[in-house]
CSV table of C-alpha atoms in Angstrom, one decimal:
chain,number,residue,atom,x,y,z
A,1,MET,CA,-15.3,-0.4,0.7
A,2,LEU,CA,-13.9,0.5,4.2
A,3,GLU,CA,-17.5,1.5,5.2
A,4,LYS,CA,-17.0,1.0,8.9
A,5,ILE,CA,-13.8,3.0,9.4
A,6,THR,CA,-15.0,5.6,6.8
A,7,ASN,CA,-18.2,6.3,8.8
A,8,THR,CA,-16.3,6.7,12.0
A,9,PHE,CA,-13.6,9.0,10.6
A,10,SER,CA,-16.2,11.0,8.7
A,11,ASP,CA,-18.0,11.8,12.0
A,12,ILE,CA,-14.7,12.7,13.7
A,13,MET,CA,-13.6,14.9,10.9
A,14,ARG,CA,-16.9,16.8,10.7
A,15,THR,CA,-16.7,17.6,14.4
A,16,VAL,CA,-13.0,18.7,14.1
A,17,SER,CA,-13.4,20.8,11.0
A,18,GLY,CA,-16.3,22.7,12.5
A,19,LYS,CA,-14.2,24.0,15.4
A,20,SER,CA,-12.9,27.6,15.2
A,21,LYS,CA,-10.5,26.9,18.0
A,22,ILE,CA,-8.4,23.8,18.7
A,23,THR,CA,-7.3,23.2,22.3
A,24,GLU,CA,-5.1,20.5,23.8
A,25,LYS,CA,-8.2,19.0,25.3
A,26,ASN,CA,-9.9,18.9,21.8
A,27,ILE,CA,-6.8,17.2,20.4
A,28,GLU,CA,-6.6,14.6,23.2
A,29,GLU,CA,-10.3,13.7,22.9
A,30,THR,CA,-10.2,13.5,19.1
A,31,VAL,CA,-7.1,11.4,19.1
A,32,GLU,CA,-8.7,9.0,21.6
A,33,GLN,CA,-11.6,8.6,19.2
A,34,ILE,CA,-9.2,7.9,16.4
A,35,LYS,CA,-7.3,5.4,18.4
A,36,MET,CA,-10.5,3.4,19.2
A,37,ALA,CA,-11.5,3.6,15.5
A,38,LEU,CA,-8.1,2.2,14.4
A,39,LEU,CA,-8.3,-0.6,16.9
A,40,GLU,CA,-11.8,-1.5,15.9
A,41,ALA,CA,-10.6,-1.6,12.3
A,42,ASP,CA,-8.1,-4.4,13.3
A,43,VAL,CA,-5.0,-2.2,12.8
A,44,ASN,CA,-1.9,-3.5,14.4
A,45,LEU,CA,-1.5,-2.2,18.0
A,46,ARG,CA,2.1,-1.0,17.4
A,47,VAL,CA,1.0,0.9,14.4
A,48,VAL,CA,-1.9,2.5,16.3
A,49,ARG,CA,0.5,3.7,19.1
A,50,ARG,CA,2.9,5.2,16.5
A,51,PHE,CA,0.0,7.0,14.8
A,52,VAL,CA,-1.4,8.4,18.0
A,53,ASN,CA,1.9,9.6,19.4
A,54,ALA,CA,3.0,11.3,16.1
A,55,THR,CA,-0.5,12.9,15.7
A,56,ILE,CA,-0.5,14.3,19.2
A,57,GLU,CA,3.1,15.6,18.9
A,58,GLU,CA,2.4,17.5,15.7
A,59,ALA,CA,-1.1,18.6,16.6
A,60,LYS,CA,-0.1,20.2,19.9
A,61,GLY,CA,2.5,22.4,18.1
A,62,GLU,CA,2.0,26.1,17.8
A,63,LYS,CA,1.4,25.7,14.1
A,64,VAL,CA,-2.0,24.2,14.7
A,65,LEU,CA,-3.0,25.9,17.9
A,66,ARG,CA,-2.5,29.3,16.3
A,67,ALA,CA,-3.4,28.5,12.7
A,68,VAL,CA,-5.9,30.7,10.8
A,69,ASP,CA,-8.2,27.7,10.5
A,70,PRO,CA,-7.0,25.2,13.1
A,71,GLY,CA,-9.8,22.8,12.4
A,72,GLN,CA,-8.8,22.3,8.8
A,73,GLN,CA,-5.1,22.2,9.8
A,74,PHE,CA,-5.7,19.4,12.2
A,75,THR,CA,-7.7,17.6,9.6
A,76,LYS,CA,-4.7,17.9,7.3
A,77,ILE,CA,-2.4,16.4,10.0
A,78,ILE,CA,-4.7,13.4,10.3
A,79,TYR,CA,-4.9,13.0,6.5
A,80,ASP,CA,-1.1,13.1,6.2
A,81,ARG,CA,-0.6,10.5,8.9
A,82,ILE,CA,-3.1,8.1,7.3
A,83,VAL,CA,-1.3,8.6,4.0
A,84,LYS,CA,2.0,7.7,5.7
A,85,LEU,CA,0.4,4.5,7.2
A,86,LEU,CA,-0.8,3.5,3.8
A,87,GLY,CA,2.6,4.0,2.1
A,88,ASP,CA,3.1,7.7,1.3
A,89,THR,CA,3.1,7.4,-2.5
A,90,LYS,CA,1.9,5.0,-5.3
A,91,VAL,CA,4.6,2.4,-6.2
A,92,ASP,CA,4.8,1.1,-9.8
A,93,LEU,CA,5.9,-2.3,-11.0
A,94,GLN,CA,9.6,-2.3,-11.8
A,95,LEU,CA,9.5,-4.0,-15.2
A,96,LYS,CA,12.3,-4.3,-17.8
A,97,GLY,CA,12.1,-2.8,-21.3
A,98,PRO,CA,9.9,-4.6,-23.9
A,99,ASP,CA,13.0,-6.1,-25.6
A,100,THR,CA,13.6,-8.5,-22.7
A,101,GLN,CA,11.5,-10.6,-20.3
A,102,SER,CA,10.2,-9.5,-16.9
A,103,VAL,CA,9.0,-12.2,-14.6
A,104,ILE,CA,6.4,-11.5,-11.9
A,105,LEU,CA,6.1,-14.2,-9.3
A,106,LEU,CA,2.7,-14.4,-7.5
A,107,LEU,CA,2.6,-16.0,-4.0
A,108,GLY,CA,-0.1,-16.5,-1.4
A,109,LEU,CA,-2.2,-18.9,0.6
A,110,GLN,CA,-5.0,-20.9,-1.0
A,111,GLY,CA,-8.2,-18.9,-1.3
A,112,ALA,CA,-6.6,-15.5,-1.3
A,113,GLY,CA,-7.5,-15.0,-5.0
A,114,LYS,CA,-4.1,-15.5,-6.6
A,115,THR,CA,-5.3,-17.0,-9.9
A,116,THR,CA,-7.9,-14.3,-10.3
A,117,ALA,CA,-5.4,-11.6,-9.5
A,118,ALA,CA,-3.0,-13.1,-12.1
A,119,HIS,CA,-5.4,-12.6,-15.0
A,120,LYS,CA,-6.5,-9.1,-13.8
A,121,LEU,CA,-2.9,-8.1,-13.7
A,122,ALA,CA,-2.3,-9.6,-17.2
A,123,ALA,CA,-5.3,-7.6,-18.5
A,124,ARG,CA,-4.0,-4.4,-17.1
A,125,LEU,CA,-0.5,-4.9,-18.4
A,126,ALA,CA,-1.8,-5.8,-21.9
A,127,LYS,CA,-3.8,-2.6,-21.8
A,128,ASN,CA,-0.6,-0.7,-21.2
A,129,GLY,CA,1.2,-2.2,-24.2
A,130,ARG,CA,2.9,-5.2,-22.6
A,131,LYS,CA,2.6,-8.8,-23.9
A,132,PRO,CA,1.9,-11.0,-20.9
A,133,LEU,CA,2.1,-14.8,-20.6
A,134,LEU,CA,0.3,-16.6,-17.7
A,135,VAL,CA,2.2,-19.6,-16.4
A,136,ALA,CA,0.3,-22.3,-14.5
A,137,CYS,CA,2.5,-23.5,-11.7
A,138,ASP,CA,-0.2,-24.3,-9.2
A,139,LEU,CA,0.0,-28.0,-9.5
A,140,VAL,CA,-1.6,-28.7,-6.1
A,141,ARG,CA,-5.1,-27.2,-6.2
A,142,PRO,CA,-7.6,-29.2,-8.3
A,143,ALA,CA,-8.8,-27.3,-11.3
A,144,ALA,CA,-6.2,-24.5,-10.8
A,145,ILE,CA,-4.7,-25.0,-14.3
A,146,GLU,CA,-8.2,-25.1,-15.9
A,147,GLN,CA,-9.2,-21.9,-14.1
A,148,LEU,CA,-6.2,-20.0,-15.2
A,149,LYS,CA,-6.7,-21.2,-18.8
A,150,GLN,CA,-10.3,-20.1,-18.8
A,151,LEU,CA,-9.4,-16.7,-17.4
A,152,GLY,CA,-6.5,-16.3,-19.9
A,153,ASP,CA,-8.9,-17.1,-22.8
A,154,LYS,CA,-11.4,-14.5,-21.4
A,155,ILE,CA,-8.9,-11.7,-21.8
A,156,GLY,CA,-7.1,-13.1,-24.8
A,157,ALA,CA,-3.8,-13.7,-23.0
A,158,PRO,CA,-1.7,-16.9,-23.7
A,159,VAL,CA,-1.4,-19.4,-20.9
A,160,TYR,CA,1.5,-21.8,-20.6
A,161,LEU,CA,0.5,-25.1,-18.9
A,162,GLU,CA,1.7,-28.7,-18.8
A,163,GLU,CA,-1.1,-31.2,-18.1
A,164,GLY,CA,-0.2,-33.8,-15.5
A,165,ALA,CA,3.1,-32.0,-14.6
A,166,LYS,CA,4.5,-32.6,-11.1
A,167,ASP,CA,7.5,-30.3,-11.1
A,168,ALA,CA,6.6,-26.6,-10.7
A,169,VAL,CA,10.2,-25.5,-11.2
A,170,LYS,CA,10.4,-27.2,-14.6
A,171,VAL,CA,7.1,-25.8,-15.7
A,172,ALA,CA,8.2,-22.2,-14.7
A,173,LYS,CA,11.5,-22.6,-16.7
A,174,ASN,CA,9.7,-24.0,-19.7
A,175,GLY,CA,7.2,-21.1,-19.5
A,176,ILE,CA,10.0,-18.6,-19.7
A,177,SER,CA,11.5,-20.4,-22.7
A,178,TYR,CA,8.0,-20.3,-24.4
A,179,ALA,CA,7.8,-16.6,-23.7
A,180,LYS,CA,11.1,-15.9,-25.4
A,181,LYS,CA,10.3,-18.0,-28.5
A,182,ASN,CA,6.9,-16.2,-28.9
A,183,GLY,CA,8.0,-12.6,-28.2
A,184,LEU,CA,6.1,-12.3,-24.9
A,185,ASP,CA,7.8,-9.7,-22.6
A,186,THR,CA,6.0,-10.2,-19.2
A,187,ILE,CA,5.7,-13.6,-17.5
A,188,ILE,CA,3.2,-13.9,-14.6
A,189,VAL,CA,3.8,-17.1,-12.7
A,190,ASP,CA,0.8,-18.4,-10.7
A,191,THR,CA,2.1,-20.6,-7.9
A,192,ALA,CA,0.6,-23.1,-5.5
A,193,GLY,CA,-0.7,-22.1,-2.1
A,194,ARG,CA,-1.8,-24.0,1.0
A,195,LEU,CA,-4.5,-23.3,3.6
A,196,GLN,CA,-1.6,-22.3,5.9
A,197,ILE,CA,2.1,-21.8,5.6
A,198,ASP,CA,4.2,-25.0,5.7
A,199,GLU,CA,7.7,-26.1,4.8
A,200,ASP,CA,6.8,-28.0,1.6
A,201,MET,CA,5.1,-24.9,0.1
A,202,MET,CA,7.9,-22.6,1.1
A,203,LYS,CA,10.6,-24.9,-0.3
A,204,GLU,CA,8.8,-25.1,-3.6
A,205,LEU,CA,8.4,-21.4,-3.8
A,206,VAL,CA,12.1,-20.7,-3.0
A,207,ASP,CA,13.1,-23.2,-5.7
A,208,VAL,CA,10.7,-21.5,-8.3
A,209,LYS,CA,12.0,-18.1,-7.4
A,210,LYS,CA,15.7,-19.2,-7.9
A,211,ALA,CA,14.8,-20.7,-11.3
A,212,VAL,CA,12.9,-17.7,-12.7
A,213,ASP,CA,14.7,-14.7,-11.1
A,214,PRO,CA,11.7,-12.5,-10.9
A,215,VAL,CA,11.8,-8.7,-11.0
A,216,GLU,CA,8.7,-8.6,-8.8
A,217,THR,CA,7.8,-11.1,-6.0
A,218,ILE,CA,4.3,-10.2,-5.0
A,219,LEU,CA,2.2,-11.6,-2.2
A,220,VAL,CA,-1.6,-11.9,-3.0
A,221,ALA,CA,-3.4,-11.5,0.3
A,222,ASP,CA,-7.1,-11.4,1.4
A,223,SER,CA,-7.7,-7.9,2.8
A,224,MET,CA,-10.6,-9.2,4.9
A,225,THR,CA,-8.3,-11.2,7.1
A,226,GLY,CA,-7.0,-8.0,8.7
A,227,GLN,CA,-3.9,-8.4,10.9
A,228,ASN,CA,-3.6,-12.0,9.7
A,229,ALA,CA,-2.7,-10.7,6.3
A,230,VAL,CA,0.1,-8.7,7.8
A,231,ASP,CA,1.4,-11.8,9.7
A,232,ILE,CA,1.3,-13.8,6.5
A,233,ALA,CA,3.2,-11.1,4.6
A,234,LYS,CA,5.9,-11.1,7.3
A,235,SER,CA,6.4,-14.8,7.0
A,236,PHE,CA,6.6,-14.8,3.2
A,237,ASP,CA,8.9,-11.8,3.2
A,238,GLU,CA,11.3,-13.5,5.7
A,239,GLN,CA,11.8,-16.5,3.4
A,240,LEU,CA,11.2,-15.1,-0.1
A,241,GLY,CA,11.9,-11.4,0.0
A,242,LEU,CA,8.7,-9.7,-1.2
A,243,SER,CA,8.7,-6.6,-3.4
A,244,GLY,CA,5.0,-5.8,-2.8
A,245,VAL,CA,1.5,-6.9,-2.0
A,246,ILE,CA,-1.8,-7.2,-3.9
A,247,LEU,CA,-4.8,-6.9,-1.6
A,248,THR,CA,-7.9,-8.8,-2.9
A,249,LYS,CA,-11.5,-8.4,-1.9
A,250,PHE,CA,-10.9,-4.8,-1.0
A,251,ASP,CA,-14.4,-3.9,-2.0
A,252,SER,CA,-15.7,-6.3,0.8
A,253,ASP,CA,-13.4,-5.0,3.5
A,254,ALA,CA,-15.3,-2.6,5.8
A,255,ARG,CA,-12.5,-2.2,8.4
A,256,GLY,CA,-9.2,-1.6,6.5
A,257,GLY,CA,-6.9,-3.2,9.1
A,258,ALA,CA,-4.6,-4.9,6.5
A,259,ALA,CA,-4.2,-1.8,4.4
A,260,LEU,CA,-3.5,0.4,7.3
A,261,SER,CA,-0.9,-2.0,8.9
A,262,LEU,CA,1.0,-3.6,6.1
A,263,LYS,CA,3.4,-0.9,5.1
A,264,SER,CA,4.4,0.0,8.7
A,265,ILE,CA,5.0,-3.6,9.7
A,266,THR,CA,6.5,-5.1,6.6
A,267,GLU,CA,7.9,-2.0,4.8
A,268,LYS,CA,6.4,-3.5,1.6
A,269,PRO,CA,4.1,-1.4,-0.6
A,270,ILE,CA,0.6,-2.3,-1.6
A,271,LEU,CA,0.8,-2.3,-5.4
A,272,PHE,CA,-2.8,-3.1,-6.4
A,273,ILE,CA,-6.2,-3.8,-4.9
A,274,GLY,CA,-9.0,-6.0,-6.1
A,275,THR,CA,-12.3,-4.1,-6.0
A,276,GLY,CA,-14.8,-6.6,-7.5
A,277,GLU,CA,-15.3,-9.8,-9.4
A,278,LYS,CA,-14.9,-8.4,-12.9
A,279,THR,CA,-11.5,-8.3,-14.8
A,280,GLU,CA,-11.4,-4.5,-14.7
A,281,ASP,CA,-12.1,-4.4,-11.0
A,282,PHE,CA,-8.4,-4.0,-10.3
A,283,GLU,CA,-6.8,-0.7,-9.3
A,284,PRO,CA,-3.3,0.6,-8.6
A,285,PHE,CA,-3.0,1.5,-4.9
A,286,HIS,CA,-2.8,5.2,-4.3
A,287,PRO,CA,-2.3,5.9,-0.6
A,288,GLU,CA,-3.4,9.5,-0.8
A,289,ARG,CA,-6.7,8.6,-2.6
A,290,ILE,CA,-7.5,5.8,-0.1
A,291,ALA,CA,-6.8,8.2,2.8
A,292,SER,CA,-9.2,10.6,1.2
A,293,ARG,CA,-11.9,7.9,1.0
A,294,ILE,CA,-11.3,6.9,4.6
A,295,LEU,CA,-11.9,10.4,5.8
A,296,GLY,CA,-15.1,10.5,3.8
A,297,MET,CA,-13.8,13.0,1.3
A,298,GLY,CA,-14.3,10.8,-1.7
A,299,ASP,CA,-11.9,10.3,-4.6
A,300,ILE,CA,-12.7,12.5,-7.6
A,301,VAL,CA,-9.4,11.7,-9.4
A,302,SER,CA,-10.1,7.9,-9.5
A,303,LEU,CA,-13.7,8.6,-10.5
A,304,VAL,CA,-12.6,10.7,-13.4
A,305,GLU,CA,-10.0,8.1,-14.4
A,306,LYS,CA,-12.6,5.4,-14.4
A,307,ALA,CA,-14.9,7.5,-16.6
A,308,GLN,CA,-12.0,8.2,-19.0
A,309,GLU,CA,-11.3,4.4,-19.3
A,310,THR,CA,-14.9,3.7,-19.9
A,311,VAL,CA,-16.0,6.4,-22.2
A,312,ASP,CA,-14.9,6.4,-25.9
A,313,ILE,CA,-13.7,9.9,-26.7
A,314,GLU,CA,-15.2,9.9,-30.2
A,315,GLU,CA,-18.6,8.7,-28.9
A,316,ALA,CA,-18.5,11.4,-26.2
A,317,LYS,CA,-18.0,14.1,-28.9
A,318,LYS,CA,-20.9,12.7,-30.9
A,319,LEU,CA,-23.0,12.7,-27.8
A,320,GLU,CA,-22.1,16.4,-27.1
A,321,GLN,CA,-23.1,17.3,-30.6
A,322,LYS,CA,-26.4,15.5,-30.2
A,323,MET,CA,-27.0,17.3,-26.9
A,324,ALA,CA,-26.4,20.7,-28.6
A,325,ARG,CA,-28.9,19.8,-31.4
A,326,ASN,CA,-31.4,18.4,-28.9
A,327,GLU,CA,-31.1,14.9,-30.5
A,328,PHE,CA,-30.4,12.9,-27.4
A,329,THR,CA,-32.4,9.7,-27.7
A,330,LEU,CA,-33.4,6.7,-25.5
A,331,ASP,CA,-30.7,4.7,-27.3
A,332,ASP,CA,-28.2,7.3,-26.0
A,333,MET,CA,-29.6,7.0,-22.5
A,334,LEU,CA,-29.2,3.2,-22.7
A,335,ALA,CA,-25.6,3.7,-23.7
A,336,GLN,CA,-25.0,5.8,-20.6
A,337,PHE,CA,-26.5,3.2,-18.4
A,338,GLU,CA,-24.1,0.7,-19.9
A,339,ASN,CA,-21.1,3.0,-19.3
A,340,VAL,CA,-22.0,3.4,-15.7
A,341,GLY,CA,-22.1,-0.4,-15.3
A,342,LYS,CA,-18.6,-0.7,-16.8
A,343,MET,CA,-17.3,1.7,-14.2
A,344,GLY,CA,-18.0,-0.8,-11.4
A,345,SER,CA,-20.5,-1.3,-8.6
A,346,LEU,CA,-22.8,1.5,-7.5
A,347,SER,CA,-21.2,1.4,-4.0
A,348,SER,CA,-17.7,1.8,-5.4
A,349,ILE,CA,-18.8,4.9,-7.4
A,350,MET,CA,-20.5,6.4,-4.4
A,351,ASP,CA,-17.3,5.9,-2.4
A,352,MET,CA,-15.5,8.3,-4.7
A,353,ILE,CA,-18.0,11.1,-4.5
A,354,PRO,CA,-17.2,13.7,-1.8
A,355,GLY,CA,-20.0,13.9,0.7
A,356,LEU,CA,-21.3,10.4,-0.1
A,357,ALA,CA,-18.3,8.3,0.7
A,358,GLY,CA,-19.2,6.0,3.6
A,359,GLN,CA,-22.6,7.6,4.0
A,360,ILE,CA,-24.6,4.9,2.2
A,361,ASP,CA,-25.0,1.3,3.3
A,362,PRO,CA,-23.7,-0.8,0.4
A,363,GLY,CA,-26.2,-3.5,1.3
A,364,LYS,CA,-29.0,-1.1,0.3
A,365,LEU,CA,-27.4,-0.3,-3.0
A,366,ASP,CA,-28.2,-2.4,-6.0
A,367,MET,CA,-28.5,-2.1,-9.8
A,368,SER,CA,-32.0,-3.4,-9.9
A,369,GLY,CA,-33.4,0.1,-10.7
A,370,VAL,CA,-30.9,0.7,-13.5
A,371,ASN,CA,-31.4,-2.9,-14.8
A,372,ARG,CA,-35.2,-2.3,-14.8
A,373,GLN,CA,-34.8,0.9,-16.8
A,374,LYS,CA,-32.4,-0.8,-19.3
A,375,ALA,CA,-35.0,-3.6,-19.7
A,376,ILE,CA,-37.7,-1.1,-20.5
A,377,ILE,CA,-35.6,0.7,-23.2
A,378,GLN,CA,-34.5,-2.7,-24.6
A,379,SER,CA,-38.2,-3.7,-25.0
A,380,MET,CA,-38.8,-0.7,-27.3
A,381,THR,CA,-38.7,-0.7,-31.1
A,382,LYS,CA,-36.0,1.3,-32.9
A,383,LYS,CA,-38.6,3.9,-33.9
A,384,GLU,CA,-39.7,4.3,-30.3
A,385,ARG,CA,-36.2,4.7,-29.0
A,386,ALA,CA,-35.5,7.4,-31.7
A,387,ASN,CA,-38.7,9.3,-30.9
A,388,HIS,CA,-40.2,8.8,-27.5
A,389,LEU,CA,-43.2,11.0,-28.4
A,390,ILE,CA,-44.9,8.2,-30.4
A,391,ILE,CA,-45.1,6.0,-27.2
A,392,GLY,CA,-48.7,6.2,-26.4
A,393,PRO,CA,-50.8,4.2,-23.9
A,394,ALA,CA,-51.0,1.0,-26.0
A,395,ARG,CA,-47.2,1.0,-26.7
A,396,ARG,CA,-46.5,1.7,-23.0
A,397,ARG,CA,-48.6,-1.4,-22.0
A,398,ARG,CA,-46.7,-3.5,-24.6
A,399,ILE,CA,-43.3,-2.3,-23.4
A,400,ALA,CA,-44.2,-2.9,-19.7
A,401,GLN,CA,-45.3,-6.4,-20.5
A,402,GLY,CA,-42.2,-7.1,-22.6
A,403,SER,CA,-39.8,-5.8,-19.9
A,404,GLY,CA,-41.6,-7.4,-17.0
A,405,THR,CA,-42.4,-4.1,-15.4
A,406,SER,CA,-45.5,-1.9,-15.0
A,407,VAL,CA,-46.9,1.0,-17.0
A,408,ALA,CA,-46.0,3.2,-14.1
A,409,ASP,CA,-42.4,2.2,-14.4
A,410,VAL,CA,-42.4,3.0,-18.1
A,411,ASN,CA,-44.1,6.4,-17.4
A,412,LYS,CA,-41.4,7.1,-14.8
A,413,LEU,CA,-38.6,6.3,-17.2
A,414,LEU,CA,-40.0,8.5,-19.9
A,415,LYS,CA,-40.4,11.5,-17.5
A,416,GLN,CA,-36.8,11.0,-16.3
A,417,PHE,CA,-35.7,10.9,-19.9
A,418,GLU,CA,-37.4,14.2,-20.7
A,419,LYS,CA,-35.9,15.8,-17.7
A,420,THR,CA,-32.4,14.5,-18.6
A,421,LYS,CA,-32.8,15.7,-22.2
A,422,LEU,CA,-33.8,19.1,-21.0
A,423,MET,CA,-30.9,19.4,-18.5
A,424,MET,CA,-28.4,18.2,-21.1
A,425,LYS,CA,-29.7,20.7,-23.6
A,426,LYS,CA,-29.3,23.6,-21.1
A,427,MET,CA,-25.8,22.5,-20.1
A,428,SER,CA,-24.6,22.1,-23.8
A,429,ARG,CA,-25.6,25.7,-24.4
A,430,ASN,CA,-24.5,27.2,-21.2
A,431,ARG,CA,-20.7,27.6,-21.1
A,432,GLY,CA,-20.9,29.2,-17.7
A,433,MET,CA,-22.6,26.1,-16.3
A,434,GLN,CA,-19.9,23.8,-17.9
A,435,ALA,CA,-17.1,26.0,-16.6
A,436,LYS,CA,-18.6,25.9,-13.1
A,437,LEU,CA,-18.9,22.2,-13.1
A,438,MET,CA,-15.3,21.7,-14.3
A,439,GLN,CA,-14.1,24.2,-11.7
A,440,GLN,CA,-15.9,22.3,-8.9
A,441,LEU,CA,-14.5,18.9,-10.1
A,442,GLY,CA,-11.0,20.5,-10.5
A,443,GLY,CA,-11.1,22.0,-7.0
A,444,MET,CA,-9.5,18.9,-5.6
A,445,GLY,CA,-7.2,18.4,-8.6
A,446,GLY,CA,-4.0,20.0,-7.3
A,447,GLY,CA,-1.2,17.5,-6.5
A,448,ALA,CA,-0.8,13.9,-7.5
A,449,GLY,CA,-3.4,12.7,-5.1
A,450,GLY,CA,-6.1,15.2,-6.2
A,451,MET,CA,-6.3,16.6,-2.6
A,452,GLY,CA,-4.9,20.0,-3.7
A,453,GLY,CA,-2.4,19.6,-0.9
A,454,PHE,CA,-5.3,20.5,1.4
A,455,GLY,CA,-4.7,24.1,0.3
A,456,ASP,CA,-8.4,24.8,0.5
A,457,LEU,CA,-10.6,22.3,2.3
A,458,SER,CA,-13.6,24.6,1.7
A,459,LYS,CA,-13.8,23.1,-1.8
A,460,LEU,CA,-15.1,19.9,-0.1
A,461,GLY,CA,-18.4,21.8,0.7
A,462,ASP,CA,-18.9,22.7,-3.0
A,463,LEU,CA,-18.2,19.1,-4.1
A,464,SER,CA,-20.6,17.7,-1.5
A,465,LYS,CA,-23.4,20.0,-2.9
A,466,LEU,CA,-22.5,18.8,-6.4
A,467,ALA,CA,-22.6,15.2,-5.2
A,468,GLY,CA,-26.0,15.8,-3.8
A,469,LYS,CA,-27.3,17.0,-7.2
A,470,PHE,CA,-25.9,13.9,-8.9
A,471,LYS,CA,-27.5,11.7,-6.2
A,472,GLY,CA,-30.9,12.9,-7.1
A,473,PHE,CA,-30.3,12.7,-10.9
């Protein structure tokens, strides 16, 4: 995610933060590097000029040149400017109370991921206590209705559709009536797109909007199209009045041009980003957290939130008790592998760890190692998982054959398990170690964005060391 721009900015920030003195020449050279990085990221030229001018003006002030730690102060200026480009603060959906209906109208060109985004949004709203209805108003694209129906069934959300319908406005109105009769409070209307903007599409969308009176009119755009996504947003906004944007395929966007240009050019906030193919790969857009990732500082807050969403509290308590009693088993290890898989791709997790963000080529990251370890454990009997000490040479050969691996792989897993078990035992009995770990994780926790207001950037060094330990684990 944003690997190219993150790598460039990480290098720039490392150089800047290491300086004990910042001069006007330092500032000009650094800002020139930033300008080239933004242009290479396909950021709008007007946005780049504003960014550069504002950064130079603020950075050349006496506040930075005479700061106790000018390198860190300059880093903070760049961070603040990137946050401003991305939209300043997180913007929430403006939905009505549960006793009445709220309509969300999704717009976008064909291929942007509108239908997929619709079901991801429905799943998130349902998780937050809403009762969503998906309405199939894409009557142009073949199989669009069937796709929405399958995705709705996948998450257990009702889908209103009319087979063979030709009038999208009528379907949208009927969908709202269906929602009222069935006590559904949030209607997500999936509309038709085209390969490019044309009059027929726009006229239909204008008519649908008038008919449903949405509280949110959201453009779904492909983040990988860069400035083109910004131009598309401008066109839709001029004719339909957007309230926000969902950027899809954000996990595949190495440059970040769309995210960094949208708010400045259109004045419309990015509400959500699609970060993968799974239903749960859909996140609220936090400008300050994305800015942190771009600068290579990770995103501990989002990482902790993902873990909280994935881990069952009661199961976590049971695991803690097992660790204290030295009863951690291979079944427990398998459960932890499953939990990590639920948190998303390995590259997305690495992006959130300070010190690792943007430093690892996502093409070299895969889950094959984890999947191999899972297969080994799954090839064991219940007794073997409960007591690894009974797994002798004959059992190891059988397990290797059953999992399609080698005896060496089985031996490696068992050694890793023993080390993990020992480490967990030590941590469960060492309150000081636990407190230190939480202190390090909490060092970035001040403020809504988890950046601590950049009050103490030295914390980043501690977190980088911690990340290195986890990398080897």
